[in-house]
Coordinates of C-alpha atoms (C1' of nucleotides) in Angstrom, one line a residue:
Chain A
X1 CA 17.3 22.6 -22.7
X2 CA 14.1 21.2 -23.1
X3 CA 12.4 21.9 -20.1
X4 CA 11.9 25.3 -21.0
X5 CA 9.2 27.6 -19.4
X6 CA 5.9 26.6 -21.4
X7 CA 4.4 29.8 -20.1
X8 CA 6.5 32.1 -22.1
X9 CA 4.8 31.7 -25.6
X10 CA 6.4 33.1 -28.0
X11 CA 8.6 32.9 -31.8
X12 CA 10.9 30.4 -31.0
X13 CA 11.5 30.5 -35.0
X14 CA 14.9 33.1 -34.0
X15 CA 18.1 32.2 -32.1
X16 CA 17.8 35.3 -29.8
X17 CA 14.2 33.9 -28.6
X18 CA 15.7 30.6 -28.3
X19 CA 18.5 31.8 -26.0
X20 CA 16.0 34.2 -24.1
X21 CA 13.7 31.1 -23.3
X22 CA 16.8 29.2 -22.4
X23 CA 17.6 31.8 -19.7
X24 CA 14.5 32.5 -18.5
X25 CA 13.9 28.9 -18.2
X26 CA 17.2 28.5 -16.0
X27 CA 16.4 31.6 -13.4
X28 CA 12.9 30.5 -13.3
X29 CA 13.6 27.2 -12.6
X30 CA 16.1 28.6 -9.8
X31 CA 19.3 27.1 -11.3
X32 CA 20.6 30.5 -11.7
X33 CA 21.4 32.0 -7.8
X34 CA 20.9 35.3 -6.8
X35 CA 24.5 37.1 -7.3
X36 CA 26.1 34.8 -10.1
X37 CA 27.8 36.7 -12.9
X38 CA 26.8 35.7 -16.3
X39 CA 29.4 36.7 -19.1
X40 CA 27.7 36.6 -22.6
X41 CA 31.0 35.3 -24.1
X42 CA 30.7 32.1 -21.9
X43 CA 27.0 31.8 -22.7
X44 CA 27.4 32.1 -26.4
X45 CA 30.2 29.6 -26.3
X46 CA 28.5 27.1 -24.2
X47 CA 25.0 27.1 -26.1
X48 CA 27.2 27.3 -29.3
X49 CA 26.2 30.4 -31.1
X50 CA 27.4 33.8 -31.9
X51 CA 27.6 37.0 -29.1
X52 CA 24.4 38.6 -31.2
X53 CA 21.9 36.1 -30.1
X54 CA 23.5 36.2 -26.4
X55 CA 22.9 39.7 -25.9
X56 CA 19.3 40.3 -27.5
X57 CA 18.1 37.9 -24.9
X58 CA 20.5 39.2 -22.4
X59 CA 18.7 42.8 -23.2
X60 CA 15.4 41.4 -23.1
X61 CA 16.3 39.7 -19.4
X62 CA 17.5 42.8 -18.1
X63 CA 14.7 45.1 -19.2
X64 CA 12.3 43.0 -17.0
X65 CA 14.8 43.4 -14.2
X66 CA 15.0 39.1 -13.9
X67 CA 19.2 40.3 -14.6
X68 CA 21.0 43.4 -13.4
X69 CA 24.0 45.4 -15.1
X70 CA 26.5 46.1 -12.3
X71 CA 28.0 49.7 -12.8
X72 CA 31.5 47.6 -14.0
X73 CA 28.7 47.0 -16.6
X74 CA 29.2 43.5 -15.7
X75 CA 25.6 41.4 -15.3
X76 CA 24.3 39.4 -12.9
X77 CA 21.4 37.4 -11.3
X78 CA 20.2 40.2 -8.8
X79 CA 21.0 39.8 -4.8
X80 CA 17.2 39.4 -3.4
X81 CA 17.1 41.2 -0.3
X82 CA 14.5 40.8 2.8
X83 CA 13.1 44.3 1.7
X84 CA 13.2 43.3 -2.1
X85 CA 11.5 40.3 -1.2
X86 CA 8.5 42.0 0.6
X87 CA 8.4 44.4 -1.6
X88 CA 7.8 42.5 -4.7
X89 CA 5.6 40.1 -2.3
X90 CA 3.2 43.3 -1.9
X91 CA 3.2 43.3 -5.5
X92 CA 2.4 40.2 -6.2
X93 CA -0.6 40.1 -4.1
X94 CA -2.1 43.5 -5.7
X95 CA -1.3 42.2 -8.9
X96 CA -2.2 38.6 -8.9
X97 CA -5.2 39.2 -6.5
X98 CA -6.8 40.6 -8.8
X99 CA -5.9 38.2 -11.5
X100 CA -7.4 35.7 -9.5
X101 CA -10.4 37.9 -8.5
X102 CA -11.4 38.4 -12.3
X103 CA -10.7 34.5 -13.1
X104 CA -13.4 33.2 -10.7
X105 CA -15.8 35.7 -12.6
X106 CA -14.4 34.9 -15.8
X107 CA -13.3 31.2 -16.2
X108 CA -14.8 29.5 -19.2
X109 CA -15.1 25.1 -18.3
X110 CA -12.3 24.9 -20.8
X111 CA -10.5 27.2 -18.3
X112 CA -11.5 25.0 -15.4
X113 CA -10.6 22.0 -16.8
X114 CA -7.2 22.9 -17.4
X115 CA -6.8 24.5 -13.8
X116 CA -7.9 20.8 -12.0
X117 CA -5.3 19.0 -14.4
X118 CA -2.5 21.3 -13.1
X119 CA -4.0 21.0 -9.5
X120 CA -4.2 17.2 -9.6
X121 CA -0.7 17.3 -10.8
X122 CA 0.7 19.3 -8.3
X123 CA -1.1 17.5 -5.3
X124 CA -0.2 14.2 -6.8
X125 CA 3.4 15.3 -6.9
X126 CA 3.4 16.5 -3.6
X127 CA 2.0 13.5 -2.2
X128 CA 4.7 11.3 -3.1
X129 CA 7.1 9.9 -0.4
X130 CA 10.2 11.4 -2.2
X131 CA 8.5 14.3 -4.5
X132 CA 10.4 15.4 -7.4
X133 CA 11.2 19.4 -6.4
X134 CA 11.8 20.8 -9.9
X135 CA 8.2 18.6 -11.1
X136 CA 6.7 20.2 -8.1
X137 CA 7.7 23.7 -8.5
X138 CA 7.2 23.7 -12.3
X139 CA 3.0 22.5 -11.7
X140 CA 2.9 24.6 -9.2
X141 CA 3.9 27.7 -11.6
X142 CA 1.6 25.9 -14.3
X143 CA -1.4 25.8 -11.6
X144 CA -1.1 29.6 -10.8
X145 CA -0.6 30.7 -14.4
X146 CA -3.7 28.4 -16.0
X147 CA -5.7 30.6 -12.9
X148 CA -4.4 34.0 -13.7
X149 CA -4.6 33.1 -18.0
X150 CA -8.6 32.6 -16.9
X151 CA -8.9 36.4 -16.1
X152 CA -8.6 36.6 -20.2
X153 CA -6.6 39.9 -19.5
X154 CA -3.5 38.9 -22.0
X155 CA -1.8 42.1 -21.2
X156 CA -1.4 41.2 -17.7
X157 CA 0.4 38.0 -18.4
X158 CA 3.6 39.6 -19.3
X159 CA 3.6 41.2 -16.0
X160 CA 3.0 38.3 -14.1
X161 CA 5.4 36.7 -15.8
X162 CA 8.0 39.2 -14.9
X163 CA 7.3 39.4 -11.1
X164 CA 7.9 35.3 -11.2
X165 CA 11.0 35.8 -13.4
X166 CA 12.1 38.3 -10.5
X167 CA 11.0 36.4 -7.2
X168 CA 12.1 32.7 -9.4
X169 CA 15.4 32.3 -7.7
X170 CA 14.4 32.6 -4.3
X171 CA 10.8 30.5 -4.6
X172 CA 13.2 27.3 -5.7
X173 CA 16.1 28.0 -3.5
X174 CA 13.0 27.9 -0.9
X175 CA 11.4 24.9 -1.7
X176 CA 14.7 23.1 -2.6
X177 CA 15.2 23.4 0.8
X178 CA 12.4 22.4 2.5
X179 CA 10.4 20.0 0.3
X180 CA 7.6 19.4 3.2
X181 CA 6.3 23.1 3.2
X182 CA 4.9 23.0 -0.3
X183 CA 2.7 20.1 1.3
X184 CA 1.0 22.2 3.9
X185 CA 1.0 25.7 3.1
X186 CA 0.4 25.5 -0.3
X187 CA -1.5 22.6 -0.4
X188 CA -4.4 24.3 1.7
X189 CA -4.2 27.7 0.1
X190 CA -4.4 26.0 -3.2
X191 CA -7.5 23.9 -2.0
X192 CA -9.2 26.5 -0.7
X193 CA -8.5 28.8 -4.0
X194 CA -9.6 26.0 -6.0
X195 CA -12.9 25.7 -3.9
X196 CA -13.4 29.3 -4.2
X197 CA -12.7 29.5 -7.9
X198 CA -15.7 26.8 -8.5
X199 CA -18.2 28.8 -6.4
X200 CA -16.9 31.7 -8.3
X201 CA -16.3 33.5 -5.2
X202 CA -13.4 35.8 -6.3
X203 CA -13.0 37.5 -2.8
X204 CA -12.7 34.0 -1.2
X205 CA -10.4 32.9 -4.0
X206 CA -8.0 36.6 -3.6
X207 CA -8.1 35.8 0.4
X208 CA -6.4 32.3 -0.6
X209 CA -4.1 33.1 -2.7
X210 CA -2.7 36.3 -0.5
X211 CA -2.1 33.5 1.9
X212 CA -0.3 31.1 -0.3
X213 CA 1.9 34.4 -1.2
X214 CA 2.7 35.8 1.5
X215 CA 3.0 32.5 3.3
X216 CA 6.0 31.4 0.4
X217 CA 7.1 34.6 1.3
X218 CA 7.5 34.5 5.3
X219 CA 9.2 31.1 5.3
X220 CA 11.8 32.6 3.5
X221 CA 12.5 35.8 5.6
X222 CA 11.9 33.5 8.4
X223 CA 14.9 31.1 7.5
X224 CA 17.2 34.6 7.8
X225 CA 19.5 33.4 4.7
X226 CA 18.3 36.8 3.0
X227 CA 20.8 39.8 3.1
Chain B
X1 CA 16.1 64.1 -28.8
X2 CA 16.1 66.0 -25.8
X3 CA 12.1 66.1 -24.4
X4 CA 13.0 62.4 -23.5
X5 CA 11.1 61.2 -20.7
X6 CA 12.6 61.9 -17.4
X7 CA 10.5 58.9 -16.0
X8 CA 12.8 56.7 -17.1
X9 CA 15.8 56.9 -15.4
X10 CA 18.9 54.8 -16.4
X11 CA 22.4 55.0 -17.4
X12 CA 22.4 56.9 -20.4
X13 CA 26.0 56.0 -20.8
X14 CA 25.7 53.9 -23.5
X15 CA 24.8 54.3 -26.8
X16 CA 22.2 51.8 -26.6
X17 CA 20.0 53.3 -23.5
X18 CA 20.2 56.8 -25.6
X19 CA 18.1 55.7 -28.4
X20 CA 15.9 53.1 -25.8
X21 CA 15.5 56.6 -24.3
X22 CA 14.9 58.6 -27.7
X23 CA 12.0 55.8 -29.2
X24 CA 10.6 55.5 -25.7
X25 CA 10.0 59.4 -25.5
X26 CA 9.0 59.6 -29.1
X27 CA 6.3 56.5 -28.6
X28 CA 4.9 58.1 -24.7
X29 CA 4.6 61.4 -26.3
X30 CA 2.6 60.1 -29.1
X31 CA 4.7 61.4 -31.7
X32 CA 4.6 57.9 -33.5
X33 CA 1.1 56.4 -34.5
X34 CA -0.3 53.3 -34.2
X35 CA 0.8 51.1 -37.1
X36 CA 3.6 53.0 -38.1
X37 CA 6.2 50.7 -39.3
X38 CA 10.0 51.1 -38.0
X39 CA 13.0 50.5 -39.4
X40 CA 16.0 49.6 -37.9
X41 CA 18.2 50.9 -40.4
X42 CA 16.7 54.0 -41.2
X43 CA 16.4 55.1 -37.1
X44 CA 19.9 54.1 -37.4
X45 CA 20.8 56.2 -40.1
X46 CA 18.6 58.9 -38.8
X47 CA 20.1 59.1 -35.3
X48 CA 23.8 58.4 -36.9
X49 CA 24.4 55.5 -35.4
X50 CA 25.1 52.2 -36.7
X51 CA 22.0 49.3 -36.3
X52 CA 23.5 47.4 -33.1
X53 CA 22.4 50.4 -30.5
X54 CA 18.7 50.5 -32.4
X55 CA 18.1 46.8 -32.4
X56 CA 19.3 47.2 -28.0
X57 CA 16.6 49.9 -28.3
X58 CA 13.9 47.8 -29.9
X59 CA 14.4 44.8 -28.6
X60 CA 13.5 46.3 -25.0
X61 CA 10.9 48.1 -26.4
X62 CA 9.7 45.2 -28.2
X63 CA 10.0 43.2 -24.5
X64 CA 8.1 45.4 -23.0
X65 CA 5.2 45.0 -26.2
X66 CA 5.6 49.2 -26.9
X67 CA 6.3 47.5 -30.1
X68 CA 5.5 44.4 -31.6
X69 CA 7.4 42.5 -34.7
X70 CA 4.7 41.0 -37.3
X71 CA 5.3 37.6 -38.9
X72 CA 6.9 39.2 -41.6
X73 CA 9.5 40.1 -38.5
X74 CA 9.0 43.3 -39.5
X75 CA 8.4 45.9 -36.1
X76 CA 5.5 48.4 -35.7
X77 CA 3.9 50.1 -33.1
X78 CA 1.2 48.0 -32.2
X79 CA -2.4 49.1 -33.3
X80 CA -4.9 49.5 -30.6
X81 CA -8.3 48.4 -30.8
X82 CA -11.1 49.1 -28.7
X83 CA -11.0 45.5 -26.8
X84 CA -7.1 46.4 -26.0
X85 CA -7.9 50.0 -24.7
X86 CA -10.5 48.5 -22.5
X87 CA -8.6 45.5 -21.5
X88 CA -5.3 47.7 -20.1
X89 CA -7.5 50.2 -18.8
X90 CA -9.0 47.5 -16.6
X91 CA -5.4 46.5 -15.5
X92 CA -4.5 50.4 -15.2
X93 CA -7.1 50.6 -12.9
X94 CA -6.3 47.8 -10.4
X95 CA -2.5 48.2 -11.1
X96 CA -2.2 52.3 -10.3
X97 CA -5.6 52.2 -8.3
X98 CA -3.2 50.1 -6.0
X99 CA -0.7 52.3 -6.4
X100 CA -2.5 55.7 -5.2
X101 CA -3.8 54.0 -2.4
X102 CA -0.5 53.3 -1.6
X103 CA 0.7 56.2 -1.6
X104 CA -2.3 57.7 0.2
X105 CA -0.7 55.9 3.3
X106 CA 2.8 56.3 2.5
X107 CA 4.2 59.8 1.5
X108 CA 6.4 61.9 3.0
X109 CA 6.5 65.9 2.8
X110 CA 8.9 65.8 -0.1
X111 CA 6.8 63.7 -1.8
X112 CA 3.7 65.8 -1.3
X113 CA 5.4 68.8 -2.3
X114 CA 6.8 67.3 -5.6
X115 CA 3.0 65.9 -6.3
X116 CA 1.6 69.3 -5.5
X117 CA 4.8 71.1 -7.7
X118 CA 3.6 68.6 -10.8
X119 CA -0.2 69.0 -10.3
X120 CA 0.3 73.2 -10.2
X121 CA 2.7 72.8 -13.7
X122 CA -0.9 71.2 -15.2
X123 CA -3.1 73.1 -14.0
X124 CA -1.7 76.2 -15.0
X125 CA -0.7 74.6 -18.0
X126 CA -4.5 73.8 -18.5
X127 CA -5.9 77.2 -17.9
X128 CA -4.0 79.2 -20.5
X129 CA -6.4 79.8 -23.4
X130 CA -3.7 77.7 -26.2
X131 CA -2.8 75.0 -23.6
X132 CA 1.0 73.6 -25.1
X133 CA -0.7 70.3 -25.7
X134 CA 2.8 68.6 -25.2
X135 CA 3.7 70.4 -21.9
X136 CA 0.0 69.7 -20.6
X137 CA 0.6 65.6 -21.5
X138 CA 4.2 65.8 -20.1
X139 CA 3.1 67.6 -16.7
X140 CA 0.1 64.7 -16.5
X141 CA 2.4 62.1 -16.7
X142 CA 4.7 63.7 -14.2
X143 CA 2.1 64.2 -12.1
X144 CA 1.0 60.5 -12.1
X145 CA 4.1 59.4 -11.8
X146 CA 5.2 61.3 -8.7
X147 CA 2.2 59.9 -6.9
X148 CA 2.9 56.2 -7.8
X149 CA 7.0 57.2 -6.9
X150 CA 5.2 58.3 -3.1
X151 CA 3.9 54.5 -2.7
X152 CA 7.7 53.7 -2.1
X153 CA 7.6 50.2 -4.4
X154 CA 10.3 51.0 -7.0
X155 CA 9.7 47.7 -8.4
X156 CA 6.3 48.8 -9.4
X157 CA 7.5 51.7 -11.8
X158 CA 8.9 50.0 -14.6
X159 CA 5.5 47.7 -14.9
X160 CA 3.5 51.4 -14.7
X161 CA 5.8 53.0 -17.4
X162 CA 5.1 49.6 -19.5
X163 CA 1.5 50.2 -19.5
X164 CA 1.7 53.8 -20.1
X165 CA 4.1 53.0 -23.0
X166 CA 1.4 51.2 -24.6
X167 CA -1.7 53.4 -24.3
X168 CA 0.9 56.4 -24.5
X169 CA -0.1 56.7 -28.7
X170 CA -3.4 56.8 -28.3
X171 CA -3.7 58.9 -25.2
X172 CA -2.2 62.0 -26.3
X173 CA -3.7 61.0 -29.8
X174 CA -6.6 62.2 -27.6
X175 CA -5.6 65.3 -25.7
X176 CA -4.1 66.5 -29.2
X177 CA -7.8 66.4 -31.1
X178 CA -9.8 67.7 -28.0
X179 CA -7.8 70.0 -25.6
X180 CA -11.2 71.3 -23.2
X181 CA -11.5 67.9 -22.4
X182 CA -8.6 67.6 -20.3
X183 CA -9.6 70.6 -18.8
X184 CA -12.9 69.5 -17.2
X185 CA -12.2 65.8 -17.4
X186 CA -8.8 65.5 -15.8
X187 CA -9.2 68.6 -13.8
X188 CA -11.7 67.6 -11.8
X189 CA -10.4 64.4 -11.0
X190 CA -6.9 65.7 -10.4
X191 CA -8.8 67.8 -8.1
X192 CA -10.5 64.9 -6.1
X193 CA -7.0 62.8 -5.6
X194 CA -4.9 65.4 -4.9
X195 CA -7.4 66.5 -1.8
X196 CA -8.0 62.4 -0.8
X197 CA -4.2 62.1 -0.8
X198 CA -3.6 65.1 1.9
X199 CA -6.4 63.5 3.5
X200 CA -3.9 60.3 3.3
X201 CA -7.5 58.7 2.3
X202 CA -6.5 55.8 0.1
X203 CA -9.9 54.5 -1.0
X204 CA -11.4 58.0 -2.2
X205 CA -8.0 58.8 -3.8
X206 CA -8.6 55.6 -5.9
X207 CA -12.0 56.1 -7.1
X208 CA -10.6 59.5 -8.1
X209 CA -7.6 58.0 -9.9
X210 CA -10.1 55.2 -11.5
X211 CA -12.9 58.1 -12.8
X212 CA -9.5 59.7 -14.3
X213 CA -8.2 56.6 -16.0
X214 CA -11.9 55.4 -17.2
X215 CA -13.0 59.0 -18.3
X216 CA -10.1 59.3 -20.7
X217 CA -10.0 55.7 -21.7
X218 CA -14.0 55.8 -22.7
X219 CA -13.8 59.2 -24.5
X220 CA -11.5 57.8 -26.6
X221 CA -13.7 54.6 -27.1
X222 CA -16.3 57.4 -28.2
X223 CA -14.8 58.5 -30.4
X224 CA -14.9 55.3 -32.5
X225 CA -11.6 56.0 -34.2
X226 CA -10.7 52.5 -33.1
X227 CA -10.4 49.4 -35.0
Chain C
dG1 C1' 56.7 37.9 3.5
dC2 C1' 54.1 41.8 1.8
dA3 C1' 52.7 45.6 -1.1
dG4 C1' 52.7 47.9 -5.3
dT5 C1' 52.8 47.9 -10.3
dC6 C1' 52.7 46.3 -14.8
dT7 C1' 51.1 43.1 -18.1
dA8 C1' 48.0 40.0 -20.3
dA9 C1' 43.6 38.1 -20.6
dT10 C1' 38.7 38.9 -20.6
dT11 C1' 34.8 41.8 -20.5
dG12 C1' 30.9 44.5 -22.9
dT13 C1' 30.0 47.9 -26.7
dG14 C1' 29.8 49.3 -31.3
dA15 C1' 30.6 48.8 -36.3
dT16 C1' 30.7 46.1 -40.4
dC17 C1' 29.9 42.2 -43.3
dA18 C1' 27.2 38.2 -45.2
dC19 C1' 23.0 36.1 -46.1
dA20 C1' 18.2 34.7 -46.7
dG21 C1' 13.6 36.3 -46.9
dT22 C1' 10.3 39.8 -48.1
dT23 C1' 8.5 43.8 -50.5
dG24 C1' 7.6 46.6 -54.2
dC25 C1' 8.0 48.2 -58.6
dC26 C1' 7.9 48.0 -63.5
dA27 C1' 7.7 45.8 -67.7
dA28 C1' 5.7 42.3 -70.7
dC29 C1' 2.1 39.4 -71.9
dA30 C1' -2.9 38.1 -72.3
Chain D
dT1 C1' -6.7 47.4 -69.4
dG2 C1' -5.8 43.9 -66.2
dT3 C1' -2.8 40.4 -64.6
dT4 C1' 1.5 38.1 -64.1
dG5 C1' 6.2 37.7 -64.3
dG6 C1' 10.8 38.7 -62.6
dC7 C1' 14.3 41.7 -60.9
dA8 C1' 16.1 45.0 -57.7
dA9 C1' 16.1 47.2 -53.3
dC10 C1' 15.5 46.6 -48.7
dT11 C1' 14.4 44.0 -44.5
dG12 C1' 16.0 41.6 -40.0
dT13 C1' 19.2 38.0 -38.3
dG14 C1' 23.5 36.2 -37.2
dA15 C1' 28.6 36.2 -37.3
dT16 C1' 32.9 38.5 -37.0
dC17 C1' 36.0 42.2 -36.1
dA18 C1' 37.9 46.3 -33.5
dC19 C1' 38.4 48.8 -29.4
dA20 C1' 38.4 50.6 -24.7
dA21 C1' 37.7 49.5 -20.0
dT22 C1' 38.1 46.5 -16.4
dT23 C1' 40.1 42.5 -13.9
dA24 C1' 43.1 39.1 -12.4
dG25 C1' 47.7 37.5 -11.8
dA26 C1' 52.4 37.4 -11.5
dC27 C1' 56.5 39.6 -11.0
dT28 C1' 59.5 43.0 -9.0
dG29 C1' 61.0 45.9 -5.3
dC30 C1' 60.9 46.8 -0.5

DNA sequence: GCAGTCTAATTGTGATCACAGTTGCCAACA
DNA sequence: TGTTGGCAACTGTGATCACAATTAGACTGC
């Protein structure tokens, strides 16, 4: 698994962290549906290592709620329900509005730089005839996170992190589905965020990206497929 | 161990979750200092269990950066300068300022009555002339809690508990030196919030909440106890 | 043909063992 | 006396084993 999740930095010097990015890497990504059993036996077979390594990133997985432990003590990929969904959508805008609020005061050119090279990435992927989903979604990911790491609040990248982790499965499942969304909706919120971010107008730039948010999040209730 | 935080609710079933619970209580309360090293063998020998339940513990703690391991892959409790203090107290501020307002708009009589049973516990705590410093620390987190519990976003607890987990040391490293300051300090914004949250006003409950959160966080900076 | 039961396989949890890296102490030498 | 050397204890990581609980399946009895 090499396309692991480049926004999780971390040790990757242990097996344990090596497993954890492996499995954060597949719910992020969305190849991990909401409601599949994962059985650390099978894991620790398949990725060839012992149970030890399975379970500390197992542990690590569950305590930031992106895996559940059923009651048979059993764990899954957690059921994302329409109220879950709006929940953690509230959430996210709070949480990354303000992120993106303190980046367009904050962002160094070094910051800036990076944030166009993601953006151009992302809009050239999406321009293409047949767009490559999983590209898509990862520099889409890459775009927000470059914004929110240009608050230069490291403490609330963890967090972040963990609302995507949580909210992963359904974003992909979403724009698996419907690849021509990405082009409109998030193609204008992100153009008008990036406009805003440059005139370091951070209200302008929270408006924008509560619109990309809650937008993502509205197709999906709206295509009913939620319990 | 059996002040453990009731915040934190869980299965305590297994072994594993009872000494998550035990460090978790003994790091919120404050009882273990900033850069004091842990080891897993002797918290396994001291709580009589054998190392796989403490490294479950510590890995989630360790997840959720209560603790952090040094290159030398030994774990610690992470030392807090004054750049970190201000940098979570910033995200404290938008996080549970977002929270309260919340709440301002969304509790119910049983709510309100569990806020106003928590906030009498401090007060009264407060006003006795040898104030239990741990009860008075327990009753404020309670209190806090139970008015981020009325915003009805479950998801938004275990982020709050994160937080709190990490300035936990150094907060009630606080209230234990100077115990008057809680008394004016907190009181008065207890005061405020509690009356902006009957008035179900949102905005003046988060100003209240944010003089509470800043007040503590900048005594502390006074101090100049801090790396 | 259907329901109930009993067995066997599989699950997660906890303990124990093995190993490599680090730390710290104490003696021996300069 | 100050520094360096090496040895011993201890560290976390990973693998393996043991056990109880749950689950799935097949077989028996109706």
């Amino acid at each position: 698994m090499s396309l692991v999740a480049p926004v999780i930095e971390e040790e990757p010097s242990t097996l344990g962290s090596q497993v954890y990015a492996d499995l954060s890497g597949l719910i992020m990504r969305g190849e991990l549906s909401p409601g599949d059993k994962l059985s650390l036996r099978s894991i620790a077979l398949r990725l060839g290592v012992s149970m030890q390594p399975v379970r500390h990133a197992v542990d690590r997985l569950v305590a930031d709620q992106a895996l559940e432990v059923l009651p048979n003590r059993a764990v899954r990929v957690p059921i994302m329900t329409t109220a879950r969904l709006e929940e953690i959508t509230r959430i996210r805008i709070a949480i990354e509005g303000f992120a993106v609020e303190e980046a367009a005061g904050a962002w160094t050119p070094a910051d800036m730089a990076e944030i166009e090279r993601h953006d151009g990435i992302f809009r050239r992927e999406c321009r293409k005839r047949t767009p490559d989903l999983a590209r898509a979604v990862m520099a889409n990911r890459d775009l927000h996170f470059s914004i929110y790491r240009a608050a230069a609040l490291p403490s609330l990248m963890p967090i972040i992190e963990g609302l995507w982790l949580r909210v992963g499965p359904v974003l992909n499942l979403d724009m698996r589905a419907s690849p021509e969304r990405i082009k409109q909706g998030a193609g204008r919120c992100h153009a008008d965020m990036m406009a805003a971010l440059e005139r370091r107008d951070g209200k302008r730039a929270r408006l924008a990206l509560t619109a990309d948010i809650s937008g993502a999040a509205e197709f999906i209730v709206s295509r009913g497929i939620l319990p």
